[in-house]
């Protein structure tokens, strides 16, 4: 039995060492960037003209407290465009991931409280990026070795 456990341990060690950390960071950056960019694009018409339906959603469906709905619409839409660009470039990765993690917390708490099963996966990827940074294939690494 110990031989089987040792063999499995060696196999998992090999697999773990075969997966480059920069690949995990790149995948996390891409997944989060795609998620938020797609959401941001659904809020605009043209380049960055916020659609009337977006203002209606923020006014009637999204219950973001303390911020007027029209300001929240601008903030969310621009954040969903700006921070994914930073993530794709791997520039200010930790800041971009933290910003989107805060946005995710607001969405979870006030907009879609039953969507924790999706938001936890987003949070996991963003926490990884906050902890480890953008990885080897990032402008962060190039600028701030």
Short mmCIF file of N, CA and C in Angstrom, two decimals:
data_model
loop_
_atom_site.label_atom_id
_atom_site.label_comp_id
_atom_site.label_asym_id
_atom_site.label_seq_id
_atom_site.Cartn_x
_atom_site.Cartn_y
_atom_site.Cartn_z
N UNK A 1 0.83 -1.20 0.00
CA UNK A 1 0.00 0.00 0.00
C UNK A 1 0.87 1.26 0.00
N UNK A 2 1.96 1.22 0.79
CA UNK A 2 2.86 2.37 0.82
C UNK A 2 3.50 2.63 -0.54
N UNK A 3 3.78 1.56 -1.28
CA UNK A 3 4.38 1.71 -2.61
C UNK A 3 3.41 2.43 -3.54
N UNK A 4 2.13 2.11 -3.45
CA UNK A 4 1.12 2.77 -4.27
C UNK A 4 1.02 4.25 -3.90
N UNK A 5 1.03 4.53 -2.61
CA UNK A 5 0.95 5.92 -2.16
C UNK A 5 2.19 6.69 -2.60
N UNK A 6 3.37 6.08 -2.50
CA UNK A 6 4.60 6.73 -2.94
C UNK A 6 4.58 7.00 -4.44
N UNK A 7 4.08 6.04 -5.21
CA UNK A 7 3.99 6.21 -6.66
C UNK A 7 3.04 7.35 -7.02
N UNK A 8 1.91 7.38 -6.35
CA UNK A 8 0.93 8.46 -6.61
C UNK A 8 1.52 9.82 -6.22
N UNK A 9 2.24 9.86 -5.11
CA UNK A 9 2.86 11.11 -4.67
C UNK A 9 3.87 11.60 -5.70
N UNK A 10 4.70 10.68 -6.21
CA UNK A 10 5.69 11.05 -7.24
C UNK A 10 4.98 11.54 -8.51
N UNK A 11 3.89 10.88 -8.87
CA UNK A 11 3.13 11.29 -10.05
C UNK A 11 2.59 12.71 -9.89
N UNK A 12 1.99 12.99 -8.75
CA UNK A 12 1.44 14.33 -8.51
C UNK A 12 2.53 15.38 -8.39
N UNK A 13 3.68 15.01 -7.81
CA UNK A 13 4.81 15.93 -7.77
C UNK A 13 5.29 16.26 -9.19
N UNK A 14 5.36 15.25 -10.04
CA UNK A 14 5.77 15.46 -11.43
C UNK A 14 4.78 16.37 -12.16
N UNK A 15 3.51 16.09 -12.00
CA UNK A 15 2.49 16.91 -12.66
C UNK A 15 2.57 18.35 -12.14
N UNK A 16 2.70 18.51 -10.83
CA UNK A 16 2.78 19.84 -10.25
C UNK A 16 3.98 20.63 -10.75
N UNK A 17 5.10 19.97 -10.88
CA UNK A 17 6.31 20.65 -11.37
C UNK A 17 6.25 20.90 -12.87
N UNK A 18 5.41 20.17 -13.58
CA UNK A 18 5.29 20.34 -15.03
C UNK A 18 4.40 21.52 -15.41
N UNK A 19 3.62 22.01 -14.48
CA UNK A 19 2.72 23.14 -14.76
C UNK A 19 3.44 24.41 -14.35
N UNK A 20 3.81 25.25 -15.30
CA UNK A 20 4.55 26.47 -14.94
C UNK A 20 3.64 27.49 -14.25
N UNK A 21 4.19 28.15 -13.24
CA UNK A 21 3.41 29.14 -12.50
C UNK A 21 2.97 30.29 -13.41
N UNK A 22 3.82 30.64 -14.38
CA UNK A 22 3.45 31.73 -15.28
C UNK A 22 2.21 31.35 -16.10
N UNK A 23 2.05 30.06 -16.38
CA UNK A 23 0.88 29.60 -17.12
C UNK A 23 -0.40 29.73 -16.31
N UNK A 24 -0.30 29.42 -15.02
CA UNK A 24 -1.46 29.56 -14.14
C UNK A 24 -1.84 31.04 -14.03
N UNK A 25 -0.84 31.90 -13.85
CA UNK A 25 -1.10 33.34 -13.75
C UNK A 25 -1.72 33.88 -15.05
N UNK A 26 -1.19 33.43 -16.17
CA UNK A 26 -1.72 33.89 -17.47
C UNK A 26 -3.16 33.42 -17.66
N UNK A 27 -3.44 32.20 -17.28
CA UNK A 27 -4.80 31.67 -17.37
C UNK A 27 -5.75 32.43 -16.45
N UNK A 28 -5.32 32.69 -15.23
CA UNK A 28 -6.16 33.45 -14.28
C UNK A 28 -6.41 34.86 -14.79
N UNK A 29 -5.36 35.52 -15.29
CA UNK A 29 -5.53 36.88 -15.84
C UNK A 29 -6.50 36.87 -17.01
N UNK A 30 -6.35 35.91 -17.91
CA UNK A 30 -7.21 35.85 -19.08
C UNK A 30 -8.66 35.55 -18.75
N UNK A 31 -8.87 34.63 -17.83
CA UNK A 31 -10.23 34.24 -17.46
C UNK A 31 -10.98 35.41 -16.81
N UNK A 32 -10.33 36.08 -15.88
CA UNK A 32 -10.97 37.22 -15.21
C UNK A 32 -11.15 38.37 -16.18
N UNK A 33 -10.15 38.65 -17.00
CA UNK A 33 -10.26 39.73 -17.98
C UNK A 33 -11.44 39.47 -18.93
N UNK A 34 -11.54 38.26 -19.44
CA UNK A 34 -12.62 37.92 -20.36
C UNK A 34 -13.99 38.10 -19.69
N UNK A 35 -14.11 37.62 -18.47
CA UNK A 35 -15.38 37.70 -17.74
C UNK A 35 -15.85 39.15 -17.60
N UNK A 36 -14.96 40.01 -17.11
CA UNK A 36 -15.36 41.39 -16.86
C UNK A 36 -15.45 42.20 -18.15
N UNK A 37 -14.56 41.95 -19.11
CA UNK A 37 -14.63 42.66 -20.39
C UNK A 37 -15.96 42.37 -21.08
N UNK A 38 -16.36 41.10 -21.09
CA UNK A 38 -17.63 40.72 -21.72
C UNK A 38 -18.80 41.42 -21.05
N UNK A 39 -18.77 41.49 -19.74
CA UNK A 39 -19.83 42.18 -19.01
C UNK A 39 -19.83 43.67 -19.35
N UNK A 40 -18.65 44.26 -19.40
CA UNK A 40 -18.55 45.68 -19.76
C UNK A 40 -19.06 45.96 -21.17
N UNK A 41 -18.74 45.08 -22.10
CA UNK A 41 -19.18 45.28 -23.49
C UNK A 41 -20.71 45.17 -23.60
N UNK A 42 -21.33 44.40 -22.71
CA UNK A 42 -22.79 44.28 -22.76
C UNK A 42 -23.49 45.54 -22.25
N UNK A 43 -22.74 46.43 -21.64
CA UNK A 43 -23.32 47.65 -21.07
C UNK A 43 -23.21 48.85 -22.00
N UNK A 44 -22.55 48.69 -23.14
CA UNK A 44 -22.30 49.84 -24.02
C UNK A 44 -22.82 49.58 -25.43
N UNK A 45 -22.99 50.67 -26.13
CA UNK A 45 -23.20 50.60 -27.58
C UNK A 45 -22.09 51.43 -28.18
N UNK A 46 -21.56 50.97 -29.29
CA UNK A 46 -20.41 51.67 -29.84
C UNK A 46 -19.19 51.39 -29.00
N UNK A 47 -18.33 52.40 -28.89
CA UNK A 47 -17.08 52.19 -28.15
C UNK A 47 -17.31 52.19 -26.65
N UNK A 48 -17.70 53.32 -26.08
CA UNK A 48 -17.97 53.39 -24.65
C UNK A 48 -19.20 54.23 -24.33
N UNK A 49 -20.17 54.21 -25.23
CA UNK A 49 -21.43 54.91 -24.98
C UNK A 49 -22.33 53.99 -24.16
N UNK A 50 -22.54 54.35 -22.92
CA UNK A 50 -23.35 53.51 -22.04
C UNK A 50 -24.78 53.50 -22.53
N UNK A 51 -25.33 52.31 -22.68
CA UNK A 51 -26.67 52.16 -23.23
C UNK A 51 -27.74 52.53 -22.20
N UNK A 52 -28.91 52.91 -22.72
CA UNK A 52 -30.02 53.26 -21.83
C UNK A 52 -30.42 52.07 -20.95
N UNK A 53 -30.32 50.86 -21.50
CA UNK A 53 -30.69 49.68 -20.71
C UNK A 53 -29.77 49.50 -19.51
N UNK A 54 -28.52 49.91 -19.64
CA UNK A 54 -27.59 49.83 -18.51
C UNK A 54 -28.04 50.75 -17.39
N UNK A 55 -28.42 51.98 -17.74
CA UNK A 55 -28.90 52.91 -16.72
C UNK A 55 -30.17 52.38 -16.05
N UNK A 56 -31.05 51.76 -16.85
CA UNK A 56 -32.27 51.19 -16.27
C UNK A 56 -31.95 50.03 -15.31
N UNK A 57 -30.99 49.19 -15.70
CA UNK A 57 -30.59 48.08 -14.81
C UNK A 57 -30.06 48.61 -13.48
N UNK A 58 -29.21 49.61 -13.55
CA UNK A 58 -28.64 50.14 -12.31
C UNK A 58 -29.69 50.86 -11.47
N UNK A 59 -30.69 51.41 -12.13
CA UNK A 59 -31.73 52.12 -11.40
C UNK A 59 -32.76 51.18 -10.78
N UNK A 60 -33.10 50.09 -11.51
CA UNK A 60 -34.22 49.25 -11.06
C UNK A 60 -33.84 47.85 -10.60
N UNK A 61 -32.76 47.27 -11.11
CA UNK A 61 -32.45 45.89 -10.75
C UNK A 61 -31.26 45.79 -9.79
N UNK A 62 -30.19 46.50 -10.07
CA UNK A 62 -29.00 46.41 -9.24
C UNK A 62 -29.19 47.31 -8.03
N UNK A 63 -29.09 46.76 -6.86
CA UNK A 63 -29.33 47.51 -5.63
C UNK A 63 -28.05 47.98 -4.97
N UNK A 64 -27.20 48.69 -5.70
CA UNK A 64 -25.94 49.16 -5.13
C UNK A 64 -26.23 50.32 -4.18
N UNK A 65 -25.88 50.18 -2.91
CA UNK A 65 -26.19 51.24 -1.94
C UNK A 65 -25.17 52.37 -1.99
N UNK A 66 -25.58 53.52 -1.51
CA UNK A 66 -24.74 54.69 -1.30
C UNK A 66 -24.28 55.43 -2.56
N UNK A 67 -24.37 54.79 -3.69
CA UNK A 67 -23.93 55.43 -4.94
C UNK A 67 -25.15 55.61 -5.83
N UNK A 68 -25.39 56.82 -6.34
CA UNK A 68 -26.51 57.02 -7.25
C UNK A 68 -26.39 56.07 -8.46
N UNK A 69 -27.51 55.54 -8.93
CA UNK A 69 -27.47 54.54 -10.01
C UNK A 69 -26.72 55.00 -11.26
N UNK A 70 -26.87 56.26 -11.67
CA UNK A 70 -26.19 56.69 -12.90
C UNK A 70 -24.67 56.72 -12.70
N UNK A 71 -24.21 57.11 -11.52
CA UNK A 71 -22.77 57.12 -11.25
C UNK A 71 -22.25 55.69 -11.15
N UNK A 72 -23.01 54.82 -10.51
CA UNK A 72 -22.63 53.41 -10.40
C UNK A 72 -22.52 52.77 -11.79
N UNK A 73 -23.42 53.14 -12.70
CA UNK A 73 -23.37 52.60 -14.06
C UNK A 73 -22.08 53.00 -14.76
N UNK A 74 -21.70 54.26 -14.63
CA UNK A 74 -20.44 54.72 -15.23
C UNK A 74 -19.24 54.02 -14.59
N UNK A 75 -19.24 53.97 -13.28
CA UNK A 75 -18.10 53.36 -12.57
C UNK A 75 -17.92 51.89 -12.95
N UNK A 76 -19.01 51.14 -12.93
CA UNK A 76 -18.93 49.71 -13.23
C UNK A 76 -18.52 49.48 -14.69
N UNK A 77 -19.13 50.22 -15.58
CA UNK A 77 -18.85 50.02 -17.01
C UNK A 77 -17.40 50.34 -17.34
N UNK A 78 -16.90 51.45 -16.83
CA UNK A 78 -15.52 51.82 -17.13
C UNK A 78 -14.54 50.88 -16.43
N UNK A 79 -14.87 50.46 -15.21
CA UNK A 79 -14.01 49.51 -14.50
C UNK A 79 -13.93 48.18 -15.26
N UNK A 80 -15.07 47.75 -15.82
CA UNK A 80 -15.10 46.47 -16.55
C UNK A 80 -14.37 46.56 -17.89
N UNK A 81 -14.01 47.74 -18.29
CA UNK A 81 -13.18 47.89 -19.49
C UNK A 81 -11.71 48.12 -19.13
N UNK A 82 -11.47 48.94 -18.14
CA UNK A 82 -10.10 49.35 -17.79
C UNK A 82 -9.30 48.23 -17.13
N UNK A 83 -9.85 47.63 -16.08
CA UNK A 83 -9.09 46.63 -15.33
C UNK A 83 -8.79 45.36 -16.13
N UNK A 84 -9.70 44.87 -17.00
CA UNK A 84 -9.33 43.73 -17.83
C UNK A 84 -8.15 44.03 -18.78
N UNK A 85 -8.08 45.25 -19.27
CA UNK A 85 -6.93 45.61 -20.12
C UNK A 85 -5.64 45.49 -19.32
N UNK A 86 -5.66 46.00 -18.08
CA UNK A 86 -4.48 45.87 -17.23
C UNK A 86 -4.13 44.40 -16.99
N UNK A 87 -5.15 43.57 -16.77
CA UNK A 87 -4.89 42.15 -16.53
C UNK A 87 -4.29 41.47 -17.76
N UNK A 88 -4.83 41.75 -18.93
CA UNK A 88 -4.29 41.14 -20.15
C UNK A 88 -2.82 41.52 -20.34
N UNK A 89 -2.51 42.77 -20.07
CA UNK A 89 -1.13 43.23 -20.20
C UNK A 89 -0.25 42.75 -19.05
N UNK A 90 -0.88 42.38 -17.95
CA UNK A 90 -0.11 42.03 -16.77
C UNK A 90 0.54 43.27 -16.16
N UNK A 91 -0.17 44.38 -16.24
CA UNK A 91 0.33 45.67 -15.74
C UNK A 91 -0.49 46.07 -14.51
N UNK A 92 0.18 46.34 -13.41
CA UNK A 92 -0.50 46.62 -12.14
C UNK A 92 -1.50 45.50 -11.83
N UNK A 93 -1.05 44.28 -12.03
CA UNK A 93 -1.91 43.11 -11.91
C UNK A 93 -2.57 43.00 -10.54
N UNK A 94 -1.80 43.19 -9.50
CA UNK A 94 -2.37 43.05 -8.15
C UNK A 94 -3.44 44.11 -7.90
N UNK A 95 -3.19 45.33 -8.33
CA UNK A 95 -4.16 46.42 -8.17
C UNK A 95 -5.43 46.12 -8.96
N UNK A 96 -5.28 45.68 -10.22
CA UNK A 96 -6.44 45.38 -11.06
C UNK A 96 -7.25 44.23 -10.46
N UNK A 97 -6.57 43.19 -10.00
CA UNK A 97 -7.27 42.04 -9.41
C UNK A 97 -7.98 42.44 -8.12
N UNK A 98 -7.33 43.25 -7.30
CA UNK A 98 -7.97 43.70 -6.06
C UNK A 98 -9.19 44.56 -6.37
N UNK A 99 -9.08 45.43 -7.35
CA UNK A 99 -10.22 46.28 -7.73
C UNK A 99 -11.40 45.45 -8.19
N UNK A 100 -11.13 44.44 -9.02
CA UNK A 100 -12.21 43.59 -9.50
C UNK A 100 -12.73 42.66 -8.41
N UNK A 101 -11.88 42.30 -7.45
CA UNK A 101 -12.35 41.51 -6.31
C UNK A 101 -13.32 42.32 -5.46
N UNK A 102 -13.02 43.58 -5.26
CA UNK A 102 -13.94 44.46 -4.52
C UNK A 102 -15.25 44.59 -5.28
N UNK A 103 -15.16 44.76 -6.59
CA UNK A 103 -16.36 44.84 -7.42
C UNK A 103 -17.17 43.54 -7.32
N UNK A 104 -16.50 42.42 -7.32
CA UNK A 104 -17.17 41.13 -7.19
C UNK A 104 -17.87 41.02 -5.83
N UNK A 105 -17.24 41.51 -4.79
CA UNK A 105 -17.86 41.48 -3.46
C UNK A 105 -19.13 42.32 -3.44
N UNK A 106 -19.09 43.48 -4.09
CA UNK A 106 -20.28 44.33 -4.16
C UNK A 106 -21.39 43.62 -4.94
N UNK A 107 -21.02 43.01 -6.07
CA UNK A 107 -22.01 42.27 -6.86
C UNK A 107 -22.61 41.15 -6.03
N UNK A 108 -21.74 40.41 -5.32
CA UNK A 108 -22.21 39.28 -4.51
C UNK A 108 -23.14 39.75 -3.40
N UNK A 109 -22.77 40.81 -2.72
CA UNK A 109 -23.54 41.25 -1.55
C UNK A 109 -24.83 41.97 -1.91
N UNK A 110 -24.82 42.79 -2.97
CA UNK A 110 -25.95 43.67 -3.22
C UNK A 110 -26.72 43.40 -4.51
N UNK A 111 -26.10 42.73 -5.47
CA UNK A 111 -26.76 42.58 -6.77
C UNK A 111 -27.27 41.16 -6.97
N UNK A 112 -26.37 40.19 -6.88
CA UNK A 112 -26.74 38.78 -7.09
C UNK A 112 -26.25 37.93 -5.92
N UNK A 113 -26.91 38.02 -4.77
CA UNK A 113 -26.44 37.28 -3.59
C UNK A 113 -26.52 35.76 -3.72
N UNK A 114 -27.29 35.26 -4.65
CA UNK A 114 -27.38 33.81 -4.84
C UNK A 114 -26.34 33.27 -5.82
N UNK A 115 -25.48 34.13 -6.34
CA UNK A 115 -24.51 33.71 -7.35
C UNK A 115 -23.14 33.42 -6.75
N UNK A 116 -23.09 33.07 -5.49
CA UNK A 116 -21.82 32.80 -4.82
C UNK A 116 -21.04 31.68 -5.49
N UNK A 117 -21.76 30.71 -6.09
CA UNK A 117 -21.09 29.57 -6.72
C UNK A 117 -20.29 29.98 -7.96
N UNK A 118 -20.60 31.12 -8.56
CA UNK A 118 -19.80 31.66 -9.66
C UNK A 118 -18.75 32.62 -9.11
N UNK A 119 -19.17 33.48 -8.22
CA UNK A 119 -18.28 34.51 -7.69
C UNK A 119 -17.10 33.93 -6.91
N UNK A 120 -17.29 32.78 -6.29
CA UNK A 120 -16.17 32.20 -5.54
C UNK A 120 -15.03 31.80 -6.47
N UNK A 121 -15.36 31.36 -7.70
CA UNK A 121 -14.32 30.99 -8.66
C UNK A 121 -13.59 32.22 -9.15
N UNK A 122 -14.35 33.30 -9.39
CA UNK A 122 -13.71 34.57 -9.77
C UNK A 122 -12.78 35.01 -8.65
N UNK A 123 -13.29 34.96 -7.41
CA UNK A 123 -12.50 35.41 -6.26
C UNK A 123 -11.23 34.57 -6.11
N UNK A 124 -11.33 33.29 -6.34
CA UNK A 124 -10.17 32.41 -6.23
C UNK A 124 -9.08 32.84 -7.21
N UNK A 125 -9.45 33.08 -8.45
CA UNK A 125 -8.47 33.51 -9.46
C UNK A 125 -7.88 34.86 -9.09
N UNK A 126 -8.72 35.78 -8.62
CA UNK A 126 -8.22 37.11 -8.27
C UNK A 126 -7.33 37.06 -7.03
N UNK A 127 -7.67 36.23 -6.05
CA UNK A 127 -6.82 36.09 -4.87
C UNK A 127 -5.46 35.51 -5.25
N UNK A 128 -5.46 34.58 -6.19
CA UNK A 128 -4.18 34.04 -6.68
C UNK A 128 -3.34 35.17 -7.27
N UNK A 129 -3.95 36.01 -8.10
CA UNK A 129 -3.21 37.10 -8.73
C UNK A 129 -2.74 38.13 -7.71
N UNK A 130 -3.57 38.42 -6.73
CA UNK A 130 -3.17 39.36 -5.69
C UNK A 130 -1.98 38.80 -4.92
N UNK A 131 -2.01 37.52 -4.64
CA UNK A 131 -0.94 36.87 -3.88
C UNK A 131 0.35 36.71 -4.67
N UNK A 132 0.24 36.28 -5.94
CA UNK A 132 1.42 35.92 -6.73
C UNK A 132 1.80 36.94 -7.80
N UNK A 133 0.91 37.86 -8.13
CA UNK A 133 1.21 38.82 -9.19
C UNK A 133 0.92 38.24 -10.56
N UNK A 134 1.33 38.98 -11.57
CA UNK A 134 1.01 38.64 -12.96
C UNK A 134 1.81 37.51 -13.55
N UNK A 135 2.89 37.11 -12.91
CA UNK A 135 3.69 36.01 -13.42
C UNK A 135 4.80 36.45 -14.34
N UNK A 136 5.51 35.48 -14.85
CA UNK A 136 6.68 35.72 -15.69
C UNK A 136 6.31 36.44 -16.99
N UNK A 137 5.16 36.12 -17.55
CA UNK A 137 4.73 36.70 -18.82
C UNK A 137 3.80 37.88 -18.51
N UNK A 138 4.39 38.98 -18.01
CA UNK A 138 3.61 40.16 -17.67
C UNK A 138 4.49 41.40 -17.77
N UNK A 139 3.84 42.53 -17.99
CA UNK A 139 4.60 43.78 -17.99
C UNK A 139 5.10 44.11 -16.59
N UNK A 140 4.38 43.69 -15.57
CA UNK A 140 4.86 43.88 -14.21
C UNK A 140 6.25 43.29 -14.04
N UNK A 141 6.43 42.09 -14.49
CA UNK A 141 7.74 41.40 -14.35
C UNK A 141 8.81 42.12 -15.16
N UNK A 142 8.43 42.59 -16.35
CA UNK A 142 9.37 43.29 -17.20
C UNK A 142 9.82 44.61 -16.58
N UNK A 143 8.87 45.33 -15.99
CA UNK A 143 9.16 46.66 -15.44
C UNK A 143 9.80 46.57 -14.06
N UNK A 144 9.26 45.70 -13.19
CA UNK A 144 9.69 45.64 -11.80
C UNK A 144 10.29 44.29 -11.45
N UNK A 145 11.35 43.91 -12.09
CA UNK A 145 11.97 42.61 -11.81
C UNK A 145 12.16 42.50 -10.34
#
